[in-house]
XYZ file of C-alpha atoms in Angstrom:
726
model
C 108.998 -9.645 -162.494
C 110.957 -6.641 -161.237
C 114.715 -7.022 -161.574
C 117.045 -5.839 -158.813
C 120.784 -5.379 -158.746
C 122.264 -8.176 -156.645
C 124.463 -6.804 -153.883
C 124.769 -7.150 -150.135
C 121.621 -5.095 -149.538
C 119.450 -7.007 -151.994
C 116.269 -8.701 -150.817
C 117.303 -11.819 -152.686
C 120.831 -13.098 -153.219
C 121.471 -15.833 -155.765
C 124.612 -17.711 -156.711
C 125.624 -20.699 -158.808
C 126.770 -23.945 -157.248
C 129.917 -25.725 -158.323
C 128.978 -28.536 -160.657
C 125.722 -26.860 -161.661
C 122.791 -25.708 -159.556
C 121.727 -22.634 -157.625
C 121.700 -21.285 -154.094
C 119.661 -18.363 -152.887
C 119.054 -16.425 -149.726
C 116.373 -14.015 -148.618
C 117.285 -10.759 -146.937
C 115.581 -9.019 -144.028
C 116.537 -5.336 -144.172
C 117.604 -3.830 -140.895
C 117.646 -7.020 -138.875
C 120.948 -6.548 -137.134
C 123.044 -3.571 -138.164
C 123.113 -0.205 -136.462
C 122.053 1.379 -139.766
C 118.739 -0.415 -139.749
C 117.451 1.361 -142.830
C 120.207 -0.023 -145.008
C 121.465 -3.336 -143.643
C 120.362 -6.798 -144.721
C 120.645 -10.101 -142.893
C 120.176 -13.261 -144.893
C 117.611 -15.461 -143.258
C 117.389 -18.671 -145.229
C 119.564 -20.492 -147.760
C 118.165 -22.965 -150.228
C 120.233 -24.860 -152.775
C 119.052 -26.850 -155.785
C 121.654 -29.233 -157.180
C 121.983 -30.406 -160.741
C 120.740 -33.872 -159.689
C 117.430 -32.260 -158.611
C 118.115 -32.604 -154.891
C 117.073 -29.669 -152.746
C 118.730 -28.707 -149.466
C 117.016 -26.227 -147.146
C 119.008 -24.798 -144.274
C 117.086 -24.386 -141.028
C 118.404 -21.393 -139.125
C 116.509 -21.650 -135.841
C 117.423 -24.128 -133.079
C 115.389 -27.315 -132.895
C 114.310 -28.103 -129.329
C 111.583 -30.609 -130.106
C 109.080 -27.978 -131.234
C 109.375 -29.161 -134.844
C 110.563 -25.919 -136.391
C 113.335 -27.701 -138.303
C 110.514 -29.378 -140.223
C 107.821 -26.688 -140.448
C 109.969 -23.779 -141.655
C 111.389 -25.791 -144.574
C 107.828 -26.950 -145.363
C 106.884 -23.327 -145.966
C 109.785 -22.871 -148.380
C 109.140 -26.140 -150.185
C 105.445 -25.375 -150.608
C 106.009 -22.165 -152.534
C 108.979 -23.637 -154.388
C 106.447 -26.206 -155.601
C 108.815 -29.117 -155.230
C 108.132 -32.581 -153.914
C 108.857 -32.989 -150.193
C 110.733 -36.213 -150.956
C 113.313 -34.124 -152.854
C 114.115 -32.072 -149.763
C 116.760 -32.618 -147.135
C 117.206 -30.221 -144.228
C 120.421 -29.195 -142.511
C 120.924 -27.156 -139.358
C 122.819 -23.923 -139.808
C 125.602 -22.647 -137.614
C 125.114 -19.422 -135.703
C 125.692 -16.586 -138.155
C 123.553 -13.517 -137.482
C 125.077 -11.612 -140.392
C 123.863 -14.344 -142.724
C 120.648 -15.545 -141.114
C 119.417 -12.726 -138.893
C 118.315 -13.513 -135.365
C 118.465 -17.208 -134.547
C 116.553 -18.331 -131.482
C 113.815 -20.660 -130.309
C 111.564 -18.931 -127.809
C 108.361 -17.004 -127.379
C 106.559 -19.145 -129.987
C 107.923 -16.666 -132.519
C 109.478 -18.856 -135.193
C 106.263 -19.379 -137.159
C 104.772 -15.852 -137.021
C 108.117 -14.186 -137.718
C 108.957 -16.429 -140.674
C 105.591 -17.367 -142.192
C 105.683 -14.791 -144.981
C 109.446 -14.714 -145.427
C 109.873 -18.466 -145.855
C 107.071 -18.602 -148.401
C 108.457 -15.624 -150.305
C 111.865 -17.269 -150.512
C 110.407 -20.421 -152.048
C 108.202 -18.438 -154.420
C 111.157 -16.299 -155.535
C 113.220 -19.366 -156.405
C 110.261 -20.815 -158.302
C 109.911 -17.570 -160.267
C 113.577 -17.710 -161.256
C 113.264 -21.322 -162.343
C 110.292 -20.381 -164.513
C 112.307 -17.536 -165.993
C 115.165 -19.923 -166.731
C 112.832 -22.363 -168.498
C 111.295 -19.520 -170.513
C 114.750 -18.377 -171.573
C 115.894 -21.900 -172.420
C 112.835 -22.745 -174.506
C 112.177 -19.257 -175.920
C 108.702 -19.286 -174.398
C 106.737 -16.705 -172.441
C 106.664 -17.380 -168.691
C 102.880 -17.170 -168.792
C 102.747 -20.475 -170.708
C 104.732 -22.354 -168.043
C 103.690 -23.963 -164.788
C 105.421 -25.977 -162.073
C 104.611 -29.255 -160.393
C 106.600 -31.288 -157.844
C 110.019 -30.076 -158.906
C 109.346 -29.735 -162.640
C 108.653 -26.808 -164.927
C 105.962 -27.811 -167.440
C 104.882 -26.542 -170.829
C 101.560 -28.291 -171.064
C 100.849 -27.191 -174.622
C 103.853 -29.070 -176.012
C 104.274 -31.678 -173.297
C 107.827 -30.557 -172.622
C 109.187 -30.402 -169.071
C 112.441 -29.559 -167.294
C 113.549 -30.625 -163.832
C 114.547 -27.949 -161.338
C 118.026 -29.433 -161.234
C 118.328 -29.125 -165.011
C 117.393 -25.428 -164.824
C 119.145 -24.458 -161.593
C 122.444 -23.200 -163.023
C 120.666 -21.030 -165.580
C 118.164 -19.847 -162.960
C 121.064 -18.531 -160.880
C 121.720 -15.982 -163.661
C 118.146 -14.706 -163.821
C 117.169 -11.298 -162.378
C 116.041 -11.445 -158.749
C 112.309 -10.838 -158.260
C 110.864 -8.297 -155.865
C 109.858 -10.329 -152.812
C 106.997 -7.979 -152.019
C 105.456 -8.699 -155.431
C 106.267 -12.335 -156.000
C 102.962 -14.264 -156.251
C 102.163 -16.706 -153.441
C 99.907 -19.735 -153.557
C 96.320 -19.674 -152.428
C 95.995 -21.874 -149.357
C 93.597 -24.119 -151.279
C 96.529 -25.135 -153.493
C 98.808 -26.193 -150.619
C 100.163 -29.732 -150.887
C 102.915 -29.611 -148.237
C 101.710 -26.973 -145.787
C 98.828 -28.444 -143.807
C 99.839 -32.047 -144.423
C 100.835 -34.091 -141.343
C 104.581 -34.520 -141.754
C 106.995 -36.568 -139.683
C 109.911 -34.573 -138.292
C 112.988 -34.518 -140.491
C 115.091 -35.887 -137.606
C 112.539 -38.252 -136.058
C 113.909 -41.480 -137.529
C 117.457 -40.451 -136.631
C 116.419 -39.731 -133.045
C 114.731 -43.139 -132.784
C 117.873 -44.804 -134.124
C 119.949 -43.034 -131.481
C 122.077 -41.114 -133.944
C 124.357 -38.478 -132.393
C 122.326 -35.304 -132.978
C 122.327 -33.725 -129.525
C 124.947 -31.662 -127.759
C 125.519 -34.461 -125.297
C 126.473 -36.719 -128.247
C 129.352 -34.556 -129.518
C 132.655 -36.416 -129.893
C 135.875 -34.829 -131.143
C 139.359 -36.311 -131.579
C 141.390 -35.860 -128.413
C 138.386 -34.512 -126.510
C 138.652 -34.054 -122.750
C 135.758 -33.990 -120.304
C 135.019 -31.272 -117.746
C 132.787 -30.581 -114.790
C 132.312 -27.201 -113.122
C 131.855 -27.300 -109.347
C 129.915 -24.331 -107.964
C 128.658 -23.403 -104.537
C 125.796 -25.246 -102.843
C 123.858 -21.989 -102.443
C 123.176 -19.278 -104.969
C 125.373 -16.274 -104.356
C 128.157 -18.403 -102.800
C 131.821 -17.335 -103.106
C 134.755 -19.727 -103.278
C 137.047 -19.552 -100.228
C 139.409 -22.473 -100.791
C 139.618 -25.950 -102.313
C 142.040 -28.880 -102.297
C 143.049 -28.545 -105.944
C 146.114 -30.760 -105.491
C 144.075 -33.735 -104.257
C 141.711 -33.532 -107.194
C 144.615 -33.097 -109.625
C 146.213 -36.308 -108.341
C 143.085 -38.363 -108.995
C 143.126 -40.945 -111.833
C 142.513 -39.557 -115.299
C 142.578 -35.902 -114.244
C 144.405 -33.609 -116.661
C 143.825 -30.210 -115.060
C 142.074 -28.560 -112.125
C 141.276 -24.873 -112.582
C 140.036 -22.362 -110.035
C 137.874 -19.886 -111.960
C 136.886 -16.572 -110.449
C 133.386 -15.290 -111.036
C 132.739 -12.082 -112.915
C 130.716 -9.055 -111.915
C 129.063 -8.838 -115.319
C 125.336 -9.594 -115.413
C 124.723 -13.261 -116.287
C 128.455 -13.831 -115.975
C 130.545 -16.610 -114.563
C 129.962 -17.756 -111.011
C 132.878 -18.810 -108.826
C 133.849 -22.381 -109.519
C 136.423 -25.120 -109.875
C 136.757 -26.911 -113.211
C 138.046 -30.472 -113.286
C 139.206 -31.713 -116.678
C 139.826 -35.409 -117.228
C 139.976 -38.130 -119.845
C 136.359 -39.123 -119.201
C 133.387 -37.751 -117.301
C 133.424 -40.439 -114.622
C 136.963 -39.595 -113.588
C 136.015 -35.930 -113.248
C 133.008 -36.758 -111.056
C 135.154 -38.932 -108.803
C 137.781 -36.208 -108.457
C 135.047 -33.750 -107.466
C 134.697 -35.618 -104.160
C 138.332 -34.772 -103.286
C 138.040 -31.006 -103.668
C 136.820 -30.354 -100.112
C 135.639 -26.902 -101.208
C 134.885 -24.224 -98.627
C 132.299 -21.651 -99.657
C 131.235 -18.308 -98.243
C 127.436 -18.488 -98.345
C 126.737 -15.475 -96.146
C 125.035 -13.616 -99.009
C 122.426 -16.350 -99.300
C 121.318 -16.360 -95.659
C 117.615 -15.691 -95.269
C 116.811 -16.366 -98.901
C 114.313 -19.129 -98.256
C 110.911 -19.951 -99.668
C 109.359 -19.682 -96.222
C 110.952 -16.269 -95.660
C 109.745 -14.994 -99.035
C 106.226 -16.245 -98.341
C 106.175 -14.515 -94.948
C 107.385 -11.267 -96.513
C 104.708 -11.534 -99.209
C 102.039 -11.914 -96.519
C 103.392 -8.829 -94.742
C 103.399 -6.799 -97.943
C 99.833 -7.843 -98.676
C 98.857 -6.408 -95.289
C 100.997 -3.290 -95.036
C 102.962 -2.874 -98.273
C 102.534 0.084 -100.600
C 102.556 -1.399 -104.108
C 103.435 0.415 -107.297
C 100.738 0.611 -109.950
C 101.144 -1.571 -113.012
C 97.790 -0.608 -114.500
C 94.935 1.524 -113.208
C 91.695 1.708 -115.182
C 88.899 3.735 -113.585
C 88.552 3.303 -109.839
C 88.627 -0.402 -109.085
C 88.586 -0.096 -105.295
C 85.533 2.163 -105.343
C 83.769 -0.090 -107.841
C 84.474 -3.151 -105.711
C 83.194 -1.424 -102.596
C 80.047 -0.308 -104.397
C 79.286 -3.856 -105.552
C 76.463 -5.847 -104.027
C 78.958 -8.497 -102.962
C 82.749 -8.584 -102.590
C 85.319 -11.344 -102.530
C 88.981 -11.322 -101.432
C 91.356 -14.266 -101.802
C 95.087 -14.960 -101.928
C 96.769 -17.188 -104.499
C 100.360 -18.367 -104.769
C 102.606 -20.639 -106.806
C 106.089 -21.947 -106.158
C 109.292 -21.888 -108.162
C 109.731 -24.451 -110.937
C 112.694 -25.976 -112.738
C 112.808 -26.522 -116.496
C 114.246 -30.031 -115.985
C 115.071 -30.873 -119.616
C 116.016 -34.505 -120.123
C 119.341 -33.497 -121.656
C 121.287 -31.675 -118.921
C 123.272 -28.560 -119.828
C 126.396 -29.257 -121.826
C 128.695 -27.628 -124.341
C 131.864 -28.602 -126.173
C 134.491 -25.908 -126.781
C 137.840 -25.615 -128.564
C 139.998 -22.497 -128.223
C 143.071 -22.115 -130.371
C 144.890 -19.305 -132.157
C 142.633 -16.741 -130.529
C 139.466 -18.299 -131.951
C 136.724 -20.201 -130.173
C 134.634 -23.015 -131.651
C 131.569 -24.277 -129.799
C 129.113 -27.164 -130.215
C 126.094 -26.124 -128.160
C 122.511 -27.312 -127.575
C 121.234 -23.766 -127.254
C 117.913 -22.055 -127.836
C 119.629 -18.707 -128.204
C 123.219 -18.888 -129.469
C 123.438 -15.109 -129.479
C 123.008 -15.035 -125.698
C 125.995 -17.345 -125.235
C 128.104 -15.496 -127.802
C 127.386 -12.184 -126.084
C 128.189 -13.577 -122.622
C 131.486 -14.976 -123.883
C 132.475 -11.656 -125.428
C 131.546 -9.669 -122.294
C 133.141 -12.032 -119.798
C 136.094 -13.537 -121.643
C 136.923 -10.851 -124.170
C 136.593 -13.175 -127.174
C 134.897 -11.122 -129.924
C 131.866 -12.679 -131.548
C 133.697 -12.391 -134.869
C 136.204 -14.902 -133.445
C 133.522 -17.362 -132.349
C 132.049 -20.219 -134.366
C 128.944 -21.782 -132.830
C 127.576 -25.053 -134.171
C 123.935 -25.423 -133.101
C 123.162 -29.002 -132.117
C 119.713 -30.422 -131.540
C 118.397 -29.654 -128.032
C 117.183 -32.434 -125.774
C 114.469 -30.202 -124.332
C 114.686 -26.531 -123.552
C 111.407 -25.002 -122.316
C 113.237 -21.667 -121.997
C 116.232 -22.909 -119.991
C 118.575 -22.904 -122.962
C 117.807 -19.290 -123.773
C 120.538 -18.603 -121.212
C 124.193 -18.949 -122.160
C 125.786 -19.804 -118.802
C 126.791 -23.352 -119.790
C 128.357 -22.043 -123.015
C 130.281 -19.432 -121.044
C 131.621 -22.017 -118.590
C 132.795 -24.320 -121.389
C 134.458 -21.408 -123.168
C 136.263 -20.300 -119.987
C 137.691 -23.783 -119.447
C 138.706 -24.142 -123.096
C 140.389 -20.729 -123.069
C 142.499 -21.860 -120.108
C 143.529 -25.028 -122.013
C 144.069 -23.876 -125.617
C 144.244 -26.468 -128.355
C 142.251 -29.097 -126.408
C 138.575 -29.838 -127.156
C 136.692 -29.642 -123.842
C 133.255 -31.124 -123.270
C 131.481 -29.685 -120.237
C 128.587 -31.739 -118.874
C 126.407 -30.970 -115.865
C 125.010 -33.806 -113.797
C 121.308 -33.993 -112.951
C 121.655 -32.361 -109.542
C 123.526 -29.409 -111.025
C 120.926 -29.058 -113.749
C 118.124 -28.843 -111.171
C 119.951 -26.601 -108.731
C 121.702 -24.188 -111.119
C 118.608 -23.362 -113.134
C 117.101 -20.008 -114.047
C 113.857 -20.910 -112.311
C 110.272 -20.053 -113.090
C 109.727 -17.636 -110.183
C 107.184 -18.061 -107.464
C 104.628 -15.344 -106.766
C 101.845 -14.218 -104.448
C 98.570 -12.481 -105.309
C 95.973 -10.752 -103.148
C 92.872 -10.409 -105.311
C 89.659 -8.503 -104.729
C 86.520 -8.261 -106.830
C 82.978 -6.935 -106.639
C 79.812 -8.034 -108.405
C 76.541 -6.187 -108.828
C 72.995 -7.395 -108.232
C 72.874 -9.085 -111.630
C 76.054 -11.067 -110.948
C 78.208 -8.926 -113.223
C 81.868 -8.356 -112.406
C 82.178 -4.605 -111.735
C 85.720 -4.245 -110.371
C 88.924 -6.261 -110.008
C 92.155 -5.556 -108.117
C 95.308 -7.640 -107.817
C 98.148 -6.816 -105.423
C 100.972 -8.918 -106.837
C 104.143 -9.687 -104.873
C 107.069 -11.007 -106.860
C 110.858 -11.320 -106.646
C 113.686 -9.322 -108.173
C 116.322 -6.732 -107.374
C 116.327 -2.995 -106.843
C 112.556 -2.789 -106.745
C 112.284 -4.289 -110.223
C 110.788 -7.669 -111.001
C 113.334 -10.302 -111.972
C 113.571 -11.958 -115.345
C 110.149 -13.438 -116.220
C 108.934 -12.516 -112.728
C 106.782 -9.585 -113.776
C 103.141 -9.202 -114.671
C 102.004 -7.736 -117.991
C 99.644 -4.815 -117.646
C 97.602 -6.396 -120.457
C 97.061 -9.525 -118.343
C 93.577 -11.042 -118.856
C 91.007 -9.656 -118.061
C 92.614 -6.195 -118.379
C 90.822 -4.039 -120.929
C 87.635 -6.062 -120.636
C 86.224 -4.364 -117.521
C 86.315 -0.589 -116.915
C 87.512 -0.632 -113.313
C 90.718 -2.605 -112.771
C 93.873 -2.227 -110.714
C 97.121 -4.173 -111.010
C 99.812 -3.240 -108.464
C 103.118 -4.818 -107.464
C 105.706 -5.158 -104.714
C 109.115 -6.784 -105.219
C 110.967 -8.950 -102.683
C 114.787 -8.784 -103.053
C 116.046 -12.201 -104.158
C 119.317 -13.840 -105.226
C 117.640 -16.896 -106.764
C 118.065 -16.605 -110.552
C 114.878 -16.628 -112.583
C 114.169 -16.930 -116.276
C 111.572 -17.692 -118.930
C 109.841 -21.050 -118.811
C 107.340 -22.405 -121.321
C 104.679 -19.668 -121.520
C 106.611 -17.344 -119.179
C 104.456 -15.448 -116.671
C 101.338 -16.864 -118.357
C 101.928 -20.356 -116.916
C 101.245 -18.912 -113.458
C 98.885 -16.013 -114.221
C 96.363 -18.240 -115.990
C 96.009 -20.316 -112.824
C 95.601 -17.237 -110.632
C 93.112 -15.340 -112.787
C 91.010 -18.323 -113.847
C 90.953 -19.691 -110.321
C 89.851 -16.401 -108.807
C 87.330 -15.678 -111.555
C 85.892 -19.165 -110.999
C 85.295 -18.109 -107.400
C 83.755 -14.841 -108.577
C 81.449 -16.760 -110.925
C 80.447 -19.172 -108.148
C 79.604 -16.260 -105.855
C 77.470 -14.813 -108.653
C 75.610 -18.106 -109.086
C 77.049 -18.865 -112.523
C 79.994 -20.714 -114.042
C 83.367 -19.488 -115.274
C 82.741 -20.007 -119.010
C 79.644 -17.793 -118.889
C 81.654 -15.107 -117.077
C 84.447 -15.264 -119.684
C 81.905 -15.084 -122.508
C 80.315 -12.052 -120.868
C 83.696 -10.343 -120.503
C 84.383 -11.065 -124.188
C 80.957 -9.962 -125.436
C 80.807 -7.979 -128.650
C 83.431 -7.668 -131.326
C 86.223 -5.698 -129.717
C 89.968 -5.491 -130.160
C 91.800 -4.748 -126.933
C 95.247 -3.323 -127.664
C 98.397 -4.784 -126.146
C 99.407 -1.991 -123.786
C 102.857 -3.545 -123.472
C 103.407 -2.829 -127.186
C 100.508 -0.745 -128.522
C 102.056 -0.561 -132.006
C 101.838 -4.321 -132.415
C 98.355 -4.952 -133.759
C 99.027 -8.676 -134.035
C 99.451 -8.815 -130.263
C 96.026 -7.357 -129.542
C 93.255 -9.359 -127.925
C 90.234 -10.025 -130.146
C 87.095 -10.886 -128.213
C 85.493 -12.799 -131.077
C 88.415 -15.207 -131.282
C 88.209 -15.760 -127.531
C 84.513 -16.577 -127.717
C 85.182 -18.937 -130.602
C 87.450 -21.254 -128.610
C 85.316 -21.055 -125.463
C 82.160 -22.013 -127.315
C 83.927 -24.800 -129.173
C 85.400 -26.479 -126.099
C 82.072 -26.248 -124.248
C 80.383 -28.058 -127.140
C 83.160 -30.648 -127.405
C 82.990 -31.649 -123.747
C 79.186 -31.295 -123.388
C 79.680 -28.748 -120.626
C 75.932 -28.203 -120.291
C 75.482 -31.891 -119.433
C 78.412 -32.102 -117.034
C 78.016 -33.794 -113.629
C 76.924 -31.324 -110.943
C 77.914 -33.524 -107.991
C 80.278 -36.328 -107.076
C 84.040 -36.708 -106.935
C 84.555 -36.599 -110.718
C 83.970 -33.179 -112.227
C 84.901 -30.887 -115.079
C 86.960 -27.720 -114.755
C 87.439 -24.893 -117.244
C 90.289 -22.553 -118.151
C 90.827 -19.894 -120.830
C 93.905 -17.920 -121.778
C 95.451 -15.784 -124.512
C 99.215 -15.539 -124.876
C 101.869 -15.722 -127.604
C 99.140 -14.745 -130.105
C 97.188 -17.955 -129.400
C 93.680 -18.353 -127.941
C 93.075 -21.536 -125.944
C 90.127 -22.818 -123.950
C 90.474 -26.127 -122.130
C 88.329 -28.401 -119.991
C 89.699 -31.093 -117.704
C 87.828 -34.173 -116.493
C 89.267 -34.930 -113.040
C 88.399 -37.353 -110.270
C 89.663 -37.251 -106.677
C 89.944 -40.394 -104.561
C 91.899 -40.954 -101.355
C 93.552 -37.572 -101.646
C 94.821 -38.210 -105.186
C 93.700 -36.398 -108.325
C 93.509 -38.236 -111.655
C 93.043 -36.366 -114.919
C 91.025 -38.577 -117.267
C 90.588 -36.332 -120.282
C 91.390 -32.822 -121.462
C 89.537 -31.064 -124.276
C 91.449 -28.314 -126.056
C 90.052 -25.715 -128.442
C 92.679 -23.577 -130.132
C 92.785 -20.581 -132.438
C 96.261 -19.989 -133.834
C 95.144 -18.491 -137.124
C 93.959 -19.828 -140.451
C 96.757 -22.277 -141.245
C 98.143 -25.197 -139.262
C 101.520 -25.634 -140.953
C 102.239 -29.176 -139.792
C 99.252 -30.807 -138.057
C 101.429 -33.647 -136.777
C 103.836 -31.267 -135.052
C 101.052 -28.945 -133.931
C 99.174 -31.696 -132.120
C 102.412 -32.865 -130.511
C 102.989 -29.367 -129.150
C 99.501 -29.175 -127.676
C 99.749 -32.613 -126.098
C 103.152 -31.835 -124.608
C 101.838 -28.553 -123.213
C 98.873 -30.267 -121.564
C 101.101 -32.921 -119.980
C 103.557 -30.291 -118.729
C 100.756 -28.144 -117.348
C 99.179 -31.004 -115.420
C 102.532 -31.785 -113.782
C 102.975 -28.123 -112.844
C 99.492 -28.022 -111.328
C 99.747 -31.215 -109.317
C 103.376 -31.994 -108.544
C 106.223 -29.675 -109.448
C 107.860 -27.304 -106.991
C 111.301 -25.979 -106.202
C 111.962 -24.963 -102.619
C 115.105 -23.544 -101.050
C 116.592 -22.664 -97.684
C 119.335 -20.041 -97.357
C 119.788 -19.993 -101.116
C 120.255 -23.773 -101.451
C 117.822 -25.666 -103.658
C 116.343 -28.620 -101.800
C 115.423 -30.801 -104.786
C 118.408 -32.938 -105.827
C 117.161 -35.254 -108.559
C 114.081 -36.661 -110.221
C 113.163 -38.562 -107.074
C 112.200 -35.209 -105.521
C 111.216 -33.475 -108.775
C 109.281 -36.200 -110.535
C 108.562 -35.874 -114.236
C 105.108 -36.839 -115.564
C 104.634 -40.499 -116.424
C 102.878 -42.118 -119.361
C 100.464 -43.763 -116.941
C 99.276 -40.340 -115.777
C 98.741 -38.975 -119.274
C 95.050 -38.355 -119.989
C 93.179 -38.640 -123.243
C 93.618 -35.320 -125.069
C 91.086 -34.139 -127.665
C 92.094 -31.176 -129.834
C 89.894 -28.931 -131.979
C 91.309 -26.237 -134.253
C 89.170 -23.117 -134.525
C 90.391 -21.531 -137.745
C 90.314 -17.738 -138.104
C 91.440 -15.323 -140.771
C 94.765 -14.442 -139.169
C 98.337 -15.478 -139.996
C 99.505 -18.587 -138.129
C 101.026 -18.093 -134.710
C 103.292 -20.328 -132.642
C 102.287 -23.341 -130.587
C 105.142 -24.087 -128.239
C 103.616 -22.154 -125.354
C 99.993 -20.913 -125.505
C 98.404 -24.341 -125.029
C 99.947 -24.779 -121.572
C 98.470 -22.041 -119.314
C 94.746 -22.943 -119.427
C 95.206 -26.559 -118.383
C 96.439 -25.566 -114.917
C 93.208 -23.818 -113.885
C 91.113 -26.375 -115.755
C 92.591 -29.073 -113.508
C 92.509 -27.106 -110.250
C 88.979 -25.813 -110.864
C 87.847 -29.396 -111.478
C 89.465 -30.462 -108.200
C 87.697 -27.628 -106.399
C 84.382 -28.731 -107.864
C 85.003 -32.368 -106.892
C 86.152 -31.706 -103.334
C 84.553 -28.418 -102.347
C 88.035 -27.252 -101.366
C 89.484 -24.365 -103.318
C 92.965 -24.811 -104.769
C 94.674 -21.451 -104.327
C 98.287 -22.573 -104.101
C 100.437 -24.599 -106.465
C 101.233 -27.401 -106.535
C 97.740 -28.456 -105.497
C 97.521 -29.976 -102.047
C 94.408 -32.127 -101.675
């Protein structure tokens, strides 16, 4: 092995544990510092105690996606220990130690696949070196197995715990050269593994942010305006302060900083119920003039006007799409739309904060602790160096907890009441109405086909929401959007409606809507051409081509590979017997395909329609997320959850608003999917020679068009707006 001097810029940092043992961390050069060529951020700590117990620290937030299990599995595999030896702990937020810590974009697996394995392999190499030194043997004569170093020739063996202290003194190996296992030798990776917290969750142990309890803790609510953009005029603070159990009532002014505080009144009491009761006494008056006219109906009318007379800005122009469409034997023009959605996690937003002696300590169920830390520094002037953020388990996120607004509110209240632990908890109505919503959108699509039924041109005039002529957060449209790059004449163009309704990423951001639009319209194109959608997709993906990601052309891993697309399409068609599908009647099959977050998914839904109600009986899923499924148990759970979410988005979910006020108040008007509506879900993995990619998001988009295309086939009525109205 190649020895390296151990210092703060080393790839591997090793230290001895008190009482015997070793701890090591892997460095990622340039992750965070301004001098990116020289800095190192430590990304994972592993400790091996003298009693042979192994603790792996999970740095990324756990939101139900299973990353707290799968990342440690990668380390343990290359460490060659037994999984029963391993316990996993959640790290605090510490970017200088761990690098970037977030759960979003299905990035945890692809960003850490090699690094986690290298860290385990490096520790194994040092343990082998320690055994060689201890026994005066060449390393080449030693092997490892389930937490033991073996010398098979003599029958001697040493536990990792026995060697750990000595291993901590061994030279650090070069991570780029440390040998990794062949996948055929995996014993942990690829084995269905129950989540490390699953039993604790079932027992109701206090793992989530909402479970945090601290000595002397007070409870807070944060009353904000009924409409987005509202400003506080006055409130009866004295009446609320006089209510039972109330400790303090604070009027908090909003900030002008982006993603800052909104105007509000904080009520702090000895329990949450008292605070909610005192809320009723505030009699708050709000100035909601800025929100007037910001209604779903007004946005939809403006979108229709822009589709008729607007001058859109080009997002992508390949060839001359309008001329190609006009020259086609037949043309088709249709409009598609989808409404706003709420993330609606089961655990509402909450955060516990303690401010004392100029330092802030937080307990937060966050997907992105850095977002909250940054917001607190910008808005409250508390440097990140003076913040300690404990990452709790998240009771659902879906992108909502990438935002740090709830952390900022808790910190502002705690700063006003130093020395007192404050737990802020939103109620269900607040959680629905104060969301960063999946934005609605409107599309005017045109296409032409030639005499052989081939798609010869496609244009999409997209109308979205935002500010200053720019699309809002997660309200845009990628210029690499399928089927861009697969036909020579294509035009994507965009207009932006000014909006004050906050938007943000939601599971498979942008893709969750675009898959419905493109697959729905292409299904119509295929029907006009006398064929079906799968045959059209296969034709578009003919040959072995790699279509670069124009959004980031340097990122080869983000490119679209036609062969992988065909692989999942062909597999799902075989699985569902597409060729033998019913061609008439009220129970039909629908197809959808999509590529996002490095994953290729083709899905078919079996749907019946009776008395104006759609029932999804079965969904077939074919997925290509690379060669290795790290944890099949977790992977299947992610796919099933995505399918269930997608069906609800297609058939039921919508957020509407009038003059900036969200009309849905609770789960009676924003119903979550029920077990009784869950279909049978059949999953096939199409393995390909690529590194594994994430699974939290790419399985969701295709199920929406699969369901709506099936409904269209069953009823003869096209579904062009979401949620589907039968």
